Coordinates of C-alpha atoms in Angstrom, one line a residue:
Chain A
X229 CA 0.0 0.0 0.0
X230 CA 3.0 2.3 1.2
X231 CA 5.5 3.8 -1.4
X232 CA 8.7 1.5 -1.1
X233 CA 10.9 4.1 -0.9
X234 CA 11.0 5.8 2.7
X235 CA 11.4 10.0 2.7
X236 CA 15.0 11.0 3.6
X237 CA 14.5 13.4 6.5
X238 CA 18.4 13.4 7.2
X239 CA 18.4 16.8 7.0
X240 CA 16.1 17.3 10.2
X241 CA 17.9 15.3 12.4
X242 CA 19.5 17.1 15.2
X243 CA 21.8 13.9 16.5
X244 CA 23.5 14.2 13.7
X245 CA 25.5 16.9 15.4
X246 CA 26.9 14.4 17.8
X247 CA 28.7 16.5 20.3
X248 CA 25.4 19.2 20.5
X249 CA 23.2 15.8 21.0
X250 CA 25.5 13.6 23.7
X251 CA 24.9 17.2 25.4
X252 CA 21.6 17.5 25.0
X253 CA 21.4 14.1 26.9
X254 CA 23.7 15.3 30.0
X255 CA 21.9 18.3 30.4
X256 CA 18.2 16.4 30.5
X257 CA 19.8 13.9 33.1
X258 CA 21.8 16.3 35.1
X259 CA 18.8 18.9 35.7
X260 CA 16.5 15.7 36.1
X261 CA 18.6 14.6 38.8
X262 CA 18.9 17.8 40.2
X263 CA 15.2 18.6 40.5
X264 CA 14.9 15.2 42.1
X265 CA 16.9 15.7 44.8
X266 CA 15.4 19.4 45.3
X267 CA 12.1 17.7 45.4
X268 CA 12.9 15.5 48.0
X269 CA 15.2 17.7 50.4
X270 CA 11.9 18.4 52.1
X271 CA 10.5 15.1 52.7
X272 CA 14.2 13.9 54.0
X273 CA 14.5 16.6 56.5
X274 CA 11.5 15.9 57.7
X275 CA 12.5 12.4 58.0
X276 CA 15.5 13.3 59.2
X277 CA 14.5 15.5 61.9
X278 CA 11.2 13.6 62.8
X279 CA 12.3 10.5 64.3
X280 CA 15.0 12.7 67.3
X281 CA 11.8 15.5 67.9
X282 CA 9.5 12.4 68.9
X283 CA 12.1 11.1 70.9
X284 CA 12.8 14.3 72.6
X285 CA 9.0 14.8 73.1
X286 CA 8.7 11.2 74.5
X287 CA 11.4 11.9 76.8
X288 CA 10.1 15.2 77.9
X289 CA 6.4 13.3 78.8
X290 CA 8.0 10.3 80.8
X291 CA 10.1 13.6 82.6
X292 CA 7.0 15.0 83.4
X293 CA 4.6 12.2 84.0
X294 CA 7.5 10.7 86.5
X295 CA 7.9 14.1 88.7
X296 CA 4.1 14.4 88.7
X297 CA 4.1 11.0 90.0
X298 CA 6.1 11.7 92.4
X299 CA 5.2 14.8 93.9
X300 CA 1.6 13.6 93.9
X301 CA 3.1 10.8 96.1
X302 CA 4.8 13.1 98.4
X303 CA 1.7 14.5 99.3
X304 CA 0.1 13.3 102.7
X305 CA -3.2 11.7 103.5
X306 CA -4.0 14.6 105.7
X307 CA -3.2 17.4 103.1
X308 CA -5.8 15.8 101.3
X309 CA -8.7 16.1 103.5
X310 CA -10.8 18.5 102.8
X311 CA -13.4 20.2 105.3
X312 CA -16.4 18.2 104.1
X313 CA -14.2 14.7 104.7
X314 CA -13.6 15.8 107.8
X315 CA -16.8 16.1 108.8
X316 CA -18.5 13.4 106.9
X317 CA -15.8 11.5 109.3
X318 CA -17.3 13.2 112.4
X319 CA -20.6 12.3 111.9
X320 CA -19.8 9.1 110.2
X321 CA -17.7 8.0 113.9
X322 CA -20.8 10.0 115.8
X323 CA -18.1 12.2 117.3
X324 CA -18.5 15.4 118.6
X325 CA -15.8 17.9 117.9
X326 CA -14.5 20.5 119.6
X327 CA -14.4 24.2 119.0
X328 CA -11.1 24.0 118.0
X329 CA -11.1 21.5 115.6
X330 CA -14.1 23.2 114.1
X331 CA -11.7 26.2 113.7
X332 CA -8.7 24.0 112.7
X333 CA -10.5 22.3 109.8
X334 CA -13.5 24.6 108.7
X335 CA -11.6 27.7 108.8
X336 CA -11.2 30.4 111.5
X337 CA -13.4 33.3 111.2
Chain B
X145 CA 13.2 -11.0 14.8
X146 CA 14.9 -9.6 12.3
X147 CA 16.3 -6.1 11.8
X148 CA 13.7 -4.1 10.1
X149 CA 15.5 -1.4 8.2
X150 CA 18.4 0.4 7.5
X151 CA 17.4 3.1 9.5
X152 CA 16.7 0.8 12.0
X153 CA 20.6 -0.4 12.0
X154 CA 21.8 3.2 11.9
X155 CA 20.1 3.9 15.3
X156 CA 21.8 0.9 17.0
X157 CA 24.9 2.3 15.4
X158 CA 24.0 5.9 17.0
X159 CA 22.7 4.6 20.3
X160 CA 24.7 1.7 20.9
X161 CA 24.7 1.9 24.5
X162 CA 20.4 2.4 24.7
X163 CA 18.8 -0.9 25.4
X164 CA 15.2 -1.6 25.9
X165 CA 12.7 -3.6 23.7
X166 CA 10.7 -0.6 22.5
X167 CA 12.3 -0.2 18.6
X168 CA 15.2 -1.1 17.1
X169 CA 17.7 1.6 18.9
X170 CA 16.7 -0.5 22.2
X171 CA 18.9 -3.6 21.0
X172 CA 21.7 -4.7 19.8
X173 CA 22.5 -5.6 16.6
X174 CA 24.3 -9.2 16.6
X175 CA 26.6 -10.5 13.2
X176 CA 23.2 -12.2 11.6
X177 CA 21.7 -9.3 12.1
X178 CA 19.2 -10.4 15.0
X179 CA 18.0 -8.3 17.5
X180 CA 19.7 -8.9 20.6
X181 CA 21.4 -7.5 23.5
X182 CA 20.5 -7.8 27.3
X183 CA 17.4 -5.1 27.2
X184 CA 15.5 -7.1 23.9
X185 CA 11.9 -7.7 25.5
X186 CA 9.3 -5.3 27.5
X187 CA 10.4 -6.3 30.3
X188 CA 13.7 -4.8 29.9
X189 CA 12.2 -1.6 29.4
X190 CA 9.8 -2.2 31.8
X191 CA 13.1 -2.5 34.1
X192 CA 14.7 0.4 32.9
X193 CA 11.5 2.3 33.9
X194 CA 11.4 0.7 37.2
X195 CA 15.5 1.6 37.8
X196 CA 14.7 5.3 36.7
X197 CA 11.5 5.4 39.3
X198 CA 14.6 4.8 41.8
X199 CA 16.4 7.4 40.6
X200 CA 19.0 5.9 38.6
X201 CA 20.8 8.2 36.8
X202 CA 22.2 5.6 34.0
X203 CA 18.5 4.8 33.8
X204 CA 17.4 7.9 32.8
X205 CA 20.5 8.6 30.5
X206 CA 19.9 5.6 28.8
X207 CA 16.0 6.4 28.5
X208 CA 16.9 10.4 27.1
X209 CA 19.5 8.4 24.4
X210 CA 16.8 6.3 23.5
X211 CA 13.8 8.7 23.4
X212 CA 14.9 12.2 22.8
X213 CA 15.0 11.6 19.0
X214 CA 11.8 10.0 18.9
X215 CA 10.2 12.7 21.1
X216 CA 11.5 15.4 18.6
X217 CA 10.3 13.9 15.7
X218 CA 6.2 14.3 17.4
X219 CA 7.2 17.7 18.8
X220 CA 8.6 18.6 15.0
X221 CA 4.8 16.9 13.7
X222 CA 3.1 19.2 15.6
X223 CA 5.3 22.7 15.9
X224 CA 7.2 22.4 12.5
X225 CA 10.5 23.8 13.8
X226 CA 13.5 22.1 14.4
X227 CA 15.1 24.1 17.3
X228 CA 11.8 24.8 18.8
X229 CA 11.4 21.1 18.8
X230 CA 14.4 20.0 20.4
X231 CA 13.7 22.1 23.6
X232 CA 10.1 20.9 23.3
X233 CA 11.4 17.7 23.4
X234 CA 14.1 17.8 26.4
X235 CA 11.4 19.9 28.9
X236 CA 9.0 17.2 28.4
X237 CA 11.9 14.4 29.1
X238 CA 12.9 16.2 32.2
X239 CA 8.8 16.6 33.2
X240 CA 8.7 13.2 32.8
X241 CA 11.2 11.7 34.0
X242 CA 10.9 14.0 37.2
X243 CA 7.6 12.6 37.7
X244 CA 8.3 9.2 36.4
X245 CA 6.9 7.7 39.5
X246 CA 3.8 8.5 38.4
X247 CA 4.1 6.0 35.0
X248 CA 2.2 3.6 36.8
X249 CA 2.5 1.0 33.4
X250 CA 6.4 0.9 32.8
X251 CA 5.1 -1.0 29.8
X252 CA 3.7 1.8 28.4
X253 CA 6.1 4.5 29.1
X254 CA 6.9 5.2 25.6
X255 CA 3.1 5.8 24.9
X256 CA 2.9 8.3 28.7
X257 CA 6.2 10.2 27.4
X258 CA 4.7 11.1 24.0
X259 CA 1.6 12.3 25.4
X260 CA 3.4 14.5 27.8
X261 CA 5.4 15.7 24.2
X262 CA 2.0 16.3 22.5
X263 CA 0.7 18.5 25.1
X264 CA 3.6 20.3 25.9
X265 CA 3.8 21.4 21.9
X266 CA -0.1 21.7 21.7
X267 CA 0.8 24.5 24.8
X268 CA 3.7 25.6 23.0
X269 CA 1.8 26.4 20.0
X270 CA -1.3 28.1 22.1
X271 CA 1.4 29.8 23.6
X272 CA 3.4 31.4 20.3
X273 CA 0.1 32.4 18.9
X274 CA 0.5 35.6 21.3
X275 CA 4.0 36.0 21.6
X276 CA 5.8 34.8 18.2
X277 CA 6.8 37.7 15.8
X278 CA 6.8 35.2 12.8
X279 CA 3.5 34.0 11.2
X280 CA 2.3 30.9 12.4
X281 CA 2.4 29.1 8.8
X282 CA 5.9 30.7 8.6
X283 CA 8.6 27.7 9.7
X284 CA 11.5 30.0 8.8
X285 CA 14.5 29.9 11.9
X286 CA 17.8 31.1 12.4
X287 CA 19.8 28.4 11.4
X288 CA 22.2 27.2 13.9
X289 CA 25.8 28.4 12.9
X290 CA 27.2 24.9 12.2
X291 CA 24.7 24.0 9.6
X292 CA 25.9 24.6 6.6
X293 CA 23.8 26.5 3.6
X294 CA 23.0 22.9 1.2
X295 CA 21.7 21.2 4.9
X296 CA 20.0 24.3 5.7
X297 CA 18.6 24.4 2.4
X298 CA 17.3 21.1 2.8
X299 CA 15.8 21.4 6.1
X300 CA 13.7 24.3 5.2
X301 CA 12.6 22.6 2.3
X302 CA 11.9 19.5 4.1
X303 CA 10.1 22.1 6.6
X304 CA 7.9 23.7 4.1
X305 CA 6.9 20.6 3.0
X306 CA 5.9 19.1 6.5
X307 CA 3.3 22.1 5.8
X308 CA 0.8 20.1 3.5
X309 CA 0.3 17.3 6.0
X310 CA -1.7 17.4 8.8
X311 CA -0.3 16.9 12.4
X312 CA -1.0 12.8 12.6
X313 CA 0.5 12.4 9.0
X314 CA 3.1 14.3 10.0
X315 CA 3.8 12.2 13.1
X316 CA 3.6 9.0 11.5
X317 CA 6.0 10.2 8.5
X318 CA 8.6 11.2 10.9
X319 CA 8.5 8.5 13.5
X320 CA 8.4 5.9 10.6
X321 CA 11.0 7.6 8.0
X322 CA 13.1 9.5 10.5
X323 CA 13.0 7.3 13.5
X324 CA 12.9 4.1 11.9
X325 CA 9.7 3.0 14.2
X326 CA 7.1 -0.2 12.8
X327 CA 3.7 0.4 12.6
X328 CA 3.1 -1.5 15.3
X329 CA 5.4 0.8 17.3
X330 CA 4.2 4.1 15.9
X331 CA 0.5 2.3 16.9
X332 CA 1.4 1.7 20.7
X333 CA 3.4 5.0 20.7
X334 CA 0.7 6.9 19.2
X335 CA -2.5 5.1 20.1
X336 CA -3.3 4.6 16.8
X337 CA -4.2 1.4 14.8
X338 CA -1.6 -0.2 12.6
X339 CA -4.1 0.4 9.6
X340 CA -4.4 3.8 10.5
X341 CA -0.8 3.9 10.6
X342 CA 0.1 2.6 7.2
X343 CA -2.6 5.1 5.8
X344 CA -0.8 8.2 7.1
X345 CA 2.6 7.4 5.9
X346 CA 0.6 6.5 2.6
X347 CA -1.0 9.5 2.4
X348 CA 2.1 11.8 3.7
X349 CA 4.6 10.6 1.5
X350 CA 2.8 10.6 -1.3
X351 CA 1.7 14.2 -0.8
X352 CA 5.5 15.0 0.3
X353 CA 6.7 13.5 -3.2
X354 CA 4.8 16.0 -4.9
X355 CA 5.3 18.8 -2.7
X356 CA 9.4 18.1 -3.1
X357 CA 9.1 16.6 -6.5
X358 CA 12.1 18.9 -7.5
X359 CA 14.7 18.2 -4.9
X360 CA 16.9 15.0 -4.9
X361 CA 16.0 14.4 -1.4
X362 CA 14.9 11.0 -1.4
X363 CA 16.9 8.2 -0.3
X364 CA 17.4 5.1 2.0
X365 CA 16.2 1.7 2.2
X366 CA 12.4 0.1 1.6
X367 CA 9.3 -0.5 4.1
X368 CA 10.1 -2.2 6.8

């Protein structure tokens, strides 16, 4: 169906110029791999940088969560009582308190 | 299978160091003139793909030596100048292959690269229509200064004549008589069916004959 003979388009083809072409090529692979690693400086610091700021972070909370601990251990049954314990324990034992243990736990006037 | 054509050979010669199964510049030629070579199926370009996706950098030189001419020749189809073309040609290599991740059919990568060229000339063209100086029908260019006058001569010709096709004969002409591509290739690169195909280069070369009945510029082997 085709014509045998095949058009000579010689004339257009740029690789002929060898030395132009071969640098053609470098500059397509150099600037590809350039971009490339642009494109993925942000996702590598982030990765590089992620995993130390959650271990700081988890260091900081078991820091915090320890001394919280421990000052909430330090703390003594009695400076936990609060005035209506103490008298939920009066009437609870059916004791009658003094005056001054009225003042000490409800609060001088 | 068997070398297909002349031009075929001439590309192995050029490229010797592109492998890949896609065309005849992806093998090697062997003494009884065989395909061969390590890269002869799809799989090897499928491989090639897949190395490039890691960011190879022999990968993607072997890719550019492989498909920067073919490229050119469908960026020439459609903006019918040759310097113009070439730069067409290496931004869309570089868009793709930055993104080449996103090939998701290695397979196919030939057929994903030349839609990336079509639409960066089809925006290249929408672009020049408000910027170029020249008329559009007007493929005139400076010549670069190492062509000399005959070649220059000869690629404006050849230029002028591209004129009387339309863009798909123009594409099938080139990739078939300048590249050295099958039907069958030009139909997976292009999306086009092999019938199709033939009909375009029937059709184009027939109206380029007539159009550069006067010049001696036909030459080379027969159909594939």
């Amino acid at each position: 169906m085709t014509p045998d003979k095949r058009i000579d388009f010689s004339a257009l083809d740029p690789s002929q110029d060898r030395l132009r072409w071969q640098a053609r090529i470098g500059q397509i692979v150099n600037t590809t791999m350039l971009r490339r690693r642009q494109r993925e400086d942000f996702p590598a610091f982030l990765l590089r940088y992620a995993r130390p700021a959650l271990a700081i972070a988890a260091a900081l909370a078991l820091v915090s969560w320890i001394g919280a601990r421990q000052s909430r251990a330090n703390v003594g049954p009695s400076a936990l009582e609060t005035p209506s314990s103490t008298v939920l324990e009066w009437a609870t034992n059916d004791q009658v308190p003094s005056t001054l243990d009225v003042f000490d736990s409800l609060g001088a006037p | 299978m068997t070398l297909s054509s002349s031009a075929a050979a001439s590309r192995i010669r050029d490229f010797p160091s592109a492998t890949g199964s896609f065309g005849h510049s992806l093998d090697h030629e062997t003494t009884d003139g065989q395909r061969g070579g390590a890269l002869s199926h799809t799989s090897d370009l499928e491989q090639l793909v897949r190395r490039a996706q890691r960011g190879d950098a022999h990968a993607f030189e072997q890719l550019a030596s492989t498909f920067l001419r073919p490229a050119y020749s469908v960026a020439l189809a459609f903006v019918r100048r040759p310097s113009d073309a070439e730069d067409i040609a290496q931004d869309a290599l570089i868009a793709a292959f930055e993104h080449v991740e996103s090939c998701r059919e290695p397979e196919r990568f030939v057929a994903w690269l030349m839609t990336i060229v079509r639409n960066r000339s089809k925006n290249w063209l929408t672009q020049r229509r408000f910027r170029d100086v020249l008329p559009d029908d007007d493929p005139t260019e400076v010549s670069a200064p190492e062509v000399d006058l005959d070649s220059g001569l000869m690629r404006d010709r050849l230029v002028h004549a591209l004129d009387v096709l339309n863009v798909a004969e123009r594409e099938v002409v080139l990739l078939h008589d300048l590249e050295g591509f099958t039907h069958q290739e030009i139909s997976d690169t292009l999306g086009i069916s092999c019938v199709m195909s033939r009909q375009h280069l029937f059709v184009a070369r027939r109206k380029l004959r007539t159009q550069l009945a006067d010049a001696q510029v036909e030459g080379g082997g027969h159909d594939p």
